[in-house]
Coordinates of C-alpha atoms in Angstrom, one line a residue:
X1 CA -34.2 -32.0 -42.3
X2 CA -36.7 -29.5 -44.0
X3 CA -36.2 -25.4 -42.9
X4 CA -38.3 -25.0 -40.9
X5 CA -37.1 -28.3 -38.5
X6 CA -33.5 -26.4 -39.9
X7 CA -34.7 -22.4 -38.7
X8 CA -36.1 -24.0 -35.7
X9 CA -32.2 -25.3 -35.2
X10 CA -30.9 -22.9 -35.9
X11 CA -32.6 -20.4 -33.4
X12 CA -32.1 -23.3 -30.0
X13 CA -29.1 -22.7 -31.5
X14 CA -28.5 -19.1 -30.9
X15 CA -29.9 -19.6 -27.1
X16 CA -27.7 -21.7 -26.1
X17 CA -25.4 -19.5 -25.1
X18 CA -27.4 -16.5 -23.9
X19 CA -24.2 -13.7 -23.1
X20 CA -23.0 -15.3 -26.6
X21 CA -25.8 -13.7 -28.8
X22 CA -27.9 -10.7 -28.7
X23 CA -31.1 -9.7 -27.5
X24 CA -33.0 -7.1 -24.9
X25 CA -30.6 -7.8 -22.0
X26 CA -27.6 -7.0 -23.4
X27 CA -27.2 -3.6 -25.5
X28 CA -24.3 -3.8 -27.7
X29 CA -21.3 -1.5 -25.5
X30 CA -21.6 -4.0 -22.8
X31 CA -18.2 -6.1 -24.4
X32 CA -14.6 -5.4 -24.0
X33 CA -12.4 -7.7 -25.9
X34 CA -9.2 -6.4 -25.4
X35 CA -9.2 -6.6 -21.8
X36 CA -5.3 -5.5 -21.4
X37 CA -5.6 -3.4 -24.1
X38 CA -8.7 -1.3 -22.1
X39 CA -6.7 -1.7 -18.7
X40 CA -3.8 0.7 -20.9
X41 CA -5.9 2.5 -22.2
X42 CA -8.1 3.3 -18.9
X43 CA -6.6 2.2 -15.9
X44 CA -5.2 6.5 -15.2
X45 CA -9.1 8.6 -15.2
X46 CA -10.1 5.6 -13.4
X47 CA -7.3 5.7 -10.8
X48 CA -7.7 10.1 -11.0
X49 CA -11.3 8.9 -9.7
X50 CA -10.9 6.0 -7.5
X51 CA -8.2 8.4 -5.7
X52 CA -11.3 11.3 -5.7
X53 CA -13.3 8.0 -4.1
X54 CA -10.5 7.7 -1.3
X55 CA -10.8 11.3 -0.8
X56 CA -14.2 12.3 -0.4
X57 CA -15.9 9.1 0.4
X58 CA -16.2 7.4 3.4
X59 CA -17.3 3.7 2.2
X60 CA -14.1 4.0 -0.6
X61 CA -11.6 5.2 2.0
X62 CA -12.7 2.3 4.5
X63 CA -11.4 0.1 1.4
X64 CA -8.8 1.5 0.4
X65 CA -7.5 1.1 4.8
X66 CA -9.1 -2.2 5.1
X67 CA -7.0 -3.7 2.1
X68 CA -3.4 -1.6 2.7
X69 CA -3.6 -2.4 6.4
X70 CA -4.5 -6.4 6.0
X71 CA -2.8 -7.2 3.2
X72 CA 0.9 -5.3 5.4
X73 CA 0.3 -5.5 8.7
X74 CA 3.0 -4.6 10.5
X75 CA 5.5 -5.6 7.6
X76 CA 6.6 -9.8 7.7
X77 CA 9.1 -11.1 9.4
X78 CA 12.7 -12.6 7.4
X79 CA 14.3 -13.8 8.7
X80 CA 17.0 -16.2 6.3
X81 CA 17.1 -19.6 5.6
X82 CA 20.5 -21.8 7.0
X83 CA 21.4 -23.6 8.8
X84 CA 24.5 -21.9 11.0
X85 CA 23.4 -20.4 13.8
X86 CA 25.6 -17.6 13.2
X87 CA 25.7 -17.1 9.8
X88 CA 21.5 -16.5 10.4
X89 CA 21.5 -14.1 13.5
X90 CA 24.5 -11.7 11.8
X91 CA 21.9 -11.6 8.8
X92 CA 18.6 -11.2 10.3
X93 CA 20.7 -8.6 12.8
X94 CA 21.7 -6.8 10.2
X95 CA 18.1 -7.0 8.5
X96 CA 16.3 -5.1 11.1
X97 CA 19.0 -2.2 11.0
X98 CA 18.0 -1.6 7.7
X99 CA 14.5 -2.4 8.7
X100 CA 14.3 1.8 10.7
X101 CA 16.6 2.8 7.6
X102 CA 14.6 1.9 4.8
X103 CA 12.9 4.9 3.3
X104 CA 15.4 7.1 1.2
X105 CA 12.9 10.1 2.7
X106 CA 13.7 9.7 6.2
X107 CA 9.6 9.1 7.1
X108 CA 9.0 5.7 7.0
X109 CA 10.4 2.6 8.1
X110 CA 10.5 -0.8 5.6
X111 CA 6.1 -1.4 7.4
X112 CA 5.4 2.6 6.3
X113 CA 6.9 1.7 2.5
X114 CA 5.2 -1.4 2.0
X115 CA 1.7 0.1 3.5
X116 CA 2.1 3.2 1.1
X117 CA 2.9 1.3 -1.7
X118 CA 0.0 -0.9 -0.7
X119 CA -2.0 2.1 -1.0
X120 CA -1.6 2.9 -3.9
X121 CA -2.2 -0.3 -5.7
X122 CA -5.5 -0.2 -3.8
X123 CA -6.3 3.4 -5.0
X124 CA -4.5 3.9 -8.4
X125 CA -4.0 0.4 -9.5
X126 CA 0.0 0.6 -9.4
X127 CA 2.9 1.3 -6.7
X128 CA 6.2 2.0 -7.9
X129 CA 9.4 1.5 -5.8
X130 CA 13.7 2.8 -7.1
X131 CA 16.3 1.2 -5.9
X132 CA 18.9 4.0 -4.7
X133 CA 22.2 4.2 -3.5
X134 CA 21.4 6.7 -0.7
X135 CA 25.4 8.9 0.7
X136 CA 27.0 5.8 2.2
X137 CA 26.1 3.3 0.3
X138 CA 23.3 2.0 1.7
X139 CA 19.9 0.5 -0.1
X140 CA 17.2 2.2 0.3
X141 CA 13.7 3.0 -1.4
X142 CA 11.6 5.6 -2.5
X143 CA 7.9 5.8 -3.5
X144 CA 6.9 7.2 -6.7
X145 CA 4.1 8.1 -7.9
X146 CA 1.9 6.3 -11.1
X147 CA 1.7 9.4 -13.1
X148 CA 5.4 9.5 -13.2
X149 CA 5.7 6.6 -15.0
X150 CA 4.1 8.2 -18.8
X151 CA 1.8 6.3 -19.5
X152 CA 2.1 8.2 -22.9
X153 CA 4.7 6.8 -24.3
X154 CA 4.0 3.6 -26.2
X155 CA 5.9 2.7 -29.7
X156 CA 8.1 0.1 -30.9
X157 CA 11.9 0.7 -30.9
X158 CA 14.7 -1.7 -31.9
X159 CA 15.3 -5.1 -29.2
X160 CA 10.9 -4.4 -28.4
X161 CA 7.6 -2.1 -27.7
X162 CA 7.2 0.6 -24.9
X163 CA 3.8 0.3 -23.6
X164 CA 2.4 3.2 -21.8
X165 CA 5.7 3.8 -19.6
X166 CA 7.1 0.8 -19.6
X167 CA 9.9 -0.5 -22.1
X168 CA 9.5 -4.7 -22.9
X169 CA 12.3 -6.9 -24.4
X170 CA 10.7 -9.4 -27.6
X171 CA 9.8 -11.8 -24.5
X172 CA 7.8 -8.5 -23.5
X173 CA 9.9 -8.3 -19.5
X174 CA 9.7 -4.6 -18.7
X175 CA 13.1 -3.7 -19.4
X176 CA 13.4 0.6 -18.7
X177 CA 10.1 2.4 -17.1
X178 CA 10.4 5.7 -18.6
X179 CA 9.4 7.5 -15.3
X180 CA 9.6 11.6 -15.0
X181 CA 11.9 13.2 -12.6
X182 CA 8.9 14.5 -10.3
X183 CA 5.0 13.8 -9.3
X184 CA 2.6 15.4 -11.0
X185 CA 1.7 17.4 -8.1
X186 CA 4.2 19.4 -8.9
X187 CA 2.8 22.1 -11.1
X188 CA 5.6 21.9 -13.9
X189 CA 6.5 17.9 -14.0
X190 CA 4.5 17.7 -16.5
X191 CA 6.6 19.4 -19.3
X192 CA 9.7 17.0 -17.9
X193 CA 11.0 14.3 -20.8
X194 CA 10.6 11.2 -18.7
X195 CA 14.4 9.1 -17.8
X196 CA 14.3 5.5 -19.1
X197 CA 15.2 3.7 -16.1
X198 CA 16.3 0.2 -15.7
X199 CA 14.1 -2.3 -15.0
X200 CA 16.0 -3.9 -12.1
X201 CA 16.0 -0.6 -10.5
X202 CA 12.2 -0.3 -10.0
X203 CA 10.0 -2.6 -7.9
X204 CA 6.3 -2.2 -9.8
X205 CA 4.7 -3.9 -8.1
X206 CA 0.6 -4.5 -9.3
X207 CA -2.4 -7.3 -10.0
X208 CA -1.5 -8.7 -12.7
X209 CA -5.6 -10.2 -14.0
X210 CA -5.1 -10.7 -17.9
X211 CA -1.9 -11.9 -20.4
X212 CA 0.0 -9.0 -22.1
X213 CA -0.8 -6.5 -18.7
X214 CA 1.4 -3.9 -17.7
X215 CA -0.2 -1.8 -16.0
X216 CA -2.9 -1.5 -12.8
X217 CA -6.2 -1.0 -12.8
X218 CA -7.0 0.4 -9.6
X219 CA -9.6 -2.1 -7.3
X220 CA -12.3 0.4 -6.3
X221 CA -12.9 0.3 -10.5
X222 CA -15.5 -2.6 -10.9
X223 CA -17.9 -0.8 -8.0
X224 CA -16.7 3.3 -8.8
X225 CA -19.9 3.4 -9.8
X226 CA -22.8 2.2 -7.2
X227 CA -19.5 4.1 -4.6
X228 CA -20.7 7.3 -6.5
X229 CA -25.1 6.2 -6.7
X230 CA -24.3 5.8 -3.0
X231 CA -23.9 8.7 -2.5
X232 CA -26.0 10.2 -4.0
X233 CA -28.7 7.9 -2.6
X234 CA -27.4 9.5 1.3
X235 CA -27.9 12.9 0.0
X236 CA -31.8 11.8 -1.8
X237 CA -32.1 10.4 2.1
X238 CA -31.0 12.9 3.6
X239 CA -32.7 15.1 1.7
X240 CA -36.5 14.0 2.8
X241 CA -35.8 13.0 6.4
X242 CA -35.0 17.2 6.7
X243 CA -38.3 17.0 4.4
X244 CA -39.6 14.9 6.5
X245 CA -38.6 16.8 9.9
X246 CA -40.1 20.1 8.5
X247 CA -43.1 19.5 10.8
X248 CA -46.1 22.2 11.0
X249 CA -49.0 23.4 11.6
X250 CA -52.0 25.7 10.5
X251 CA -54.8 27.8 12.0
X252 CA -58.1 28.1 9.6
X253 CA -61.3 30.1 10.8
X254 CA -64.9 28.7 10.1
X255 CA -64.4 29.3 6.5
X256 CA -60.7 26.7 6.3
X257 CA -59.0 29.2 4.8
X258 CA -55.8 31.2 7.6
X259 CA -56.5 32.9 10.1
X260 CA -53.8 36.5 9.4
X261 CA -55.3 38.0 12.7
X262 CA -54.3 35.6 14.8
X263 CA -50.8 35.1 16.6
X264 CA -49.9 31.2 16.9
X265 CA -48.1 30.4 19.7
X266 CA -44.0 29.8 17.9
X267 CA -44.6 26.0 18.6
X268 CA -45.6 23.3 19.9
X269 CA -44.5 21.6 23.9
X270 CA -45.1 17.6 25.1
X271 CA -48.0 18.0 27.5
X272 CA -49.3 21.3 26.8
X273 CA -53.3 22.1 26.0
X274 CA -53.9 25.1 24.2
X275 CA -56.7 27.4 23.6
X276 CA -57.9 28.3 20.7
X277 CA -60.4 31.1 20.2
X278 CA -63.7 30.3 19.3
X279 CA -63.9 29.5 15.4
X280 CA -60.6 29.2 14.2
X281 CA -58.6 24.6 14.2
X282 CA -55.9 24.1 13.1
X283 CA -54.5 21.3 10.8
X284 CA -50.9 19.7 10.1
X285 CA -48.9 19.3 7.3
X286 CA -48.6 15.8 6.1
X287 CA -44.2 15.3 4.8
X288 CA -43.2 12.1 3.2
X289 CA -42.7 9.3 5.4
X290 CA -39.5 8.7 5.1
X291 CA -38.4 4.4 4.5
X292 CA -36.5 2.4 2.2
X293 CA -33.8 4.4 2.2
X294 CA -32.3 2.0 4.3
X295 CA -32.4 -1.0 3.4
X296 CA -31.8 -0.3 -0.6
X297 CA -28.1 1.0 0.9
X298 CA -27.4 -2.3 2.8
X299 CA -27.8 -4.0 -0.3
X300 CA -25.8 -1.9 -2.4
X301 CA -23.3 -2.0 0.3
X302 CA -23.2 -5.7 0.4
X303 CA -22.7 -5.4 -3.2
X304 CA -20.4 -2.9 -3.7
X305 CA -18.6 -5.8 -0.2
X306 CA -18.4 -8.0 -2.2
X307 CA -17.1 -6.5 -5.3
X308 CA -14.2 -5.6 -3.9
X309 CA -13.4 -8.5 -1.9
X310 CA -14.4 -7.3 1.1
X311 CA -16.4 -8.5 3.7
X312 CA -19.5 -6.7 5.0
X313 CA -18.5 -5.9 8.2
X314 CA -15.4 -4.6 7.3
X315 CA -16.1 -2.1 4.9
X316 CA -19.1 -1.1 7.1
X317 CA -17.6 -1.6 10.7
X318 CA -21.0 -3.0 11.0
X319 CA -20.9 -6.4 13.9
X320 CA -24.1 -6.4 15.1
X321 CA -25.3 -9.5 12.7
X322 CA -22.3 -11.4 13.2
X323 CA -21.5 -14.8 15.3
X324 CA -18.7 -16.9 16.3
X325 CA -19.8 -19.4 13.2
X326 CA -20.3 -16.5 10.5
X327 CA -17.4 -14.9 11.6
X328 CA -14.9 -17.3 11.5
X329 CA -16.4 -18.9 7.9
X330 CA -16.3 -15.2 5.9
X331 CA -13.4 -13.8 7.4
X332 CA -12.0 -17.3 6.8
X333 CA -12.7 -17.3 3.2
X334 CA -11.1 -13.3 3.0
X335 CA -8.4 -14.3 4.6
X336 CA -7.6 -17.4 2.4
X337 CA -7.8 -14.5 -0.3
X338 CA -4.9 -11.6 2.2
X339 CA -2.8 -14.8 2.0
X340 CA -2.7 -15.8 -1.7
X341 CA -2.2 -11.6 -2.6
X342 CA 0.5 -11.1 0.1
X343 CA 2.3 -13.8 -1.8
X344 CA 1.9 -13.5 -5.0
X345 CA 1.3 -9.4 -5.5
X346 CA 3.9 -7.6 -2.1
X347 CA 6.0 -10.9 -1.2
X348 CA 6.8 -11.9 -5.2
X349 CA 7.7 -8.2 -7.0
X350 CA 8.0 -5.9 -4.0
X351 CA 9.8 -8.2 -1.0
X352 CA 12.1 -10.9 -2.6
X353 CA 13.3 -8.8 -5.3
X354 CA 14.0 -6.2 -2.0
X355 CA 15.9 -9.3 -0.4
X356 CA 18.1 -10.1 -3.2
X357 CA 19.0 -6.6 -3.5
X358 CA 19.8 -5.8 0.1
X359 CA 21.5 -8.8 0.2
X360 CA 24.4 -7.9 -2.8
X361 CA 24.1 -4.6 -1.4
X362 CA 25.2 -6.0 1.7
X363 CA 28.0 -8.8 -0.5
X364 CA 29.5 -5.3 -2.1
X365 CA 30.3 -3.5 1.1
X366 CA 31.7 -7.2 2.7
X367 CA 29.2 -7.4 5.7
X368 CA 28.1 -10.9 3.5
X369 CA 30.4 -13.2 1.2
X370 CA 29.5 -12.8 -1.9
X371 CA 28.9 -17.2 -2.6
X372 CA 26.4 -16.7 0.6
X373 CA 24.3 -13.6 -0.1
X374 CA 23.2 -15.4 -3.6
X375 CA 22.4 -18.6 -1.8
X376 CA 20.9 -17.2 1.1
X377 CA 17.0 -17.3 0.5
X378 CA 14.0 -15.1 2.6
X379 CA 11.8 -17.2 4.9
X380 CA 9.0 -14.7 5.5
X381 CA 6.4 -14.8 8.1
X382 CA 3.8 -12.6 8.3
X383 CA 2.2 -11.5 12.1
X384 CA -0.7 -12.8 12.8
X385 CA -4.4 -12.9 12.4
X386 CA -6.1 -11.4 15.9
X387 CA -8.0 -15.2 17.2
X388 CA -11.9 -14.7 16.4
X389 CA -11.8 -17.1 19.6
X390 CA -9.1 -17.5 21.2
X391 CA -9.4 -20.2 23.8
X392 CA -11.0 -22.3 20.6
X393 CA -7.9 -22.4 18.3
X394 CA -5.2 -23.1 20.7
X395 CA -7.1 -26.1 21.5
X396 CA -7.1 -26.6 17.7
X397 CA -3.9 -26.1 17.4
X398 CA -3.1 -28.7 20.2
X399 CA -5.2 -30.6 18.6
X400 CA -3.8 -30.7 15.0
X401 CA -0.4 -30.8 16.7
X402 CA -1.0 -33.9 18.8
X403 CA -2.6 -36.1 16.3
X404 CA 0.5 -35.3 14.2
X405 CA -1.3 -33.5 11.4
X406 CA 0.8 -30.2 12.2
X407 CA 4.7 -28.9 13.5
X408 CA 5.9 -26.5 16.4
X409 CA 7.5 -24.9 13.5
X410 CA 4.1 -23.9 11.3
X411 CA 2.6 -23.7 14.6
X412 CA 4.8 -20.6 15.6
X413 CA 5.7 -19.6 12.0
X414 CA 1.6 -19.4 11.6
X415 CA 1.5 -17.1 14.3
X416 CA 4.1 -14.5 12.3
X417 CA 7.1 -15.7 14.3
X418 CA 10.6 -16.9 14.2
X419 CA 10.7 -20.4 16.0
X420 CA 14.9 -20.0 16.9
X421 CA 14.2 -16.9 18.4
X422 CA 10.6 -18.3 20.2
X423 CA 13.2 -21.1 21.4
X424 CA 14.9 -18.6 22.5
X425 CA 13.3 -16.7 25.0
X426 CA 11.2 -19.6 26.1
X427 CA 15.3 -20.7 27.7
X428 CA 15.8 -17.3 28.6
X429 CA 12.2 -17.1 30.5
X430 CA 12.4 -17.9 34.2
X431 CA 8.3 -18.6 34.2
X432 CA 7.7 -21.8 34.6
X433 CA 4.3 -23.2 33.1
X434 CA 2.6 -24.2 37.0
X435 CA 1.2 -28.0 35.2
X436 CA 5.3 -28.1 34.4
X437 CA 6.9 -28.0 37.7
X438 CA 7.8 -31.2 39.6

């Protein structure tokens, strides 16, 4: 192979993967060599900007609100997995009573605590809950701001390392969290030294996208710049609309100069006939037209919606262009995404560890036998999704049940109910459907 052939082959190999080459399309700054390290370094500023957007930008506020409400809804229904009906009822009743007392500050029930955690996960990228005991020895949950976990603490220690305020053992498992005793909302908070808290007492929830990632990144991070640009577009469009509204007329004389010695009418009314003095004419201003901004805004909103994983219709509250088929396709994919995040994020990192701690506390108080508490697994059911077309959804469920493709238990769980509880309600209900009457 000659020199020219080798140069051609090298050039072809160089262009075969554009993302791995160089050129005008790729600037030198568009690389991310260590995502986990960059998240640890940049997450705080990203979270602060996201918090500002969530407080001041209507689109960002809608994103945080929709994600948190869909992730948690009004909270999961949890019953123990056991064949012992009496034990099942006893544990379920105790859990229901504790649900209302879950908040250490006494303001919310467990659903409120979970909703607050979900907002933190979306806006700040992570949420922290401390599992404490109150004066009566009951389990309570205390929400803490991510800023209380001292992100400036990063150093090696004898039995592992501390990264961004989280101490890990040699296998990378969290061992302690270094937490300031007060929120950064208090003026003297930064002067307070962080104290170690055992990892078993802390629920830390965040979306772990990269190996080695120990802190969460705001879900608004991929679209924060676009949100800021959208706000600038809105300001520009408003200024253009205000300029376009500056419609005015100028009286001129025969020489084309403004008529200074005439007092014109202050305005025009529809259908008016205005008589001008001889030799005078009127010329109207031609402000710039207000076009194109709406189409550009919609495209930017579509990009933002895709970047945060929400349907465009949820972000904009615009349902003008949807029908049953498009709603089912678009929201069906979104619901799958929510189901995955509920199981991998809310359940795995908050609900299941919380359930185990609550059972342990119940066993210590003698309300549940220790050997039973250690083996009770939770059955977690989330509230049912609102049907897009209730009649069609019920018909589909009946057809699947009749064909043996599903069970009543699965259908009832899909609606966020416990089948034993439902059957008990039906047995106690005097109402008999017409088709069942004899």
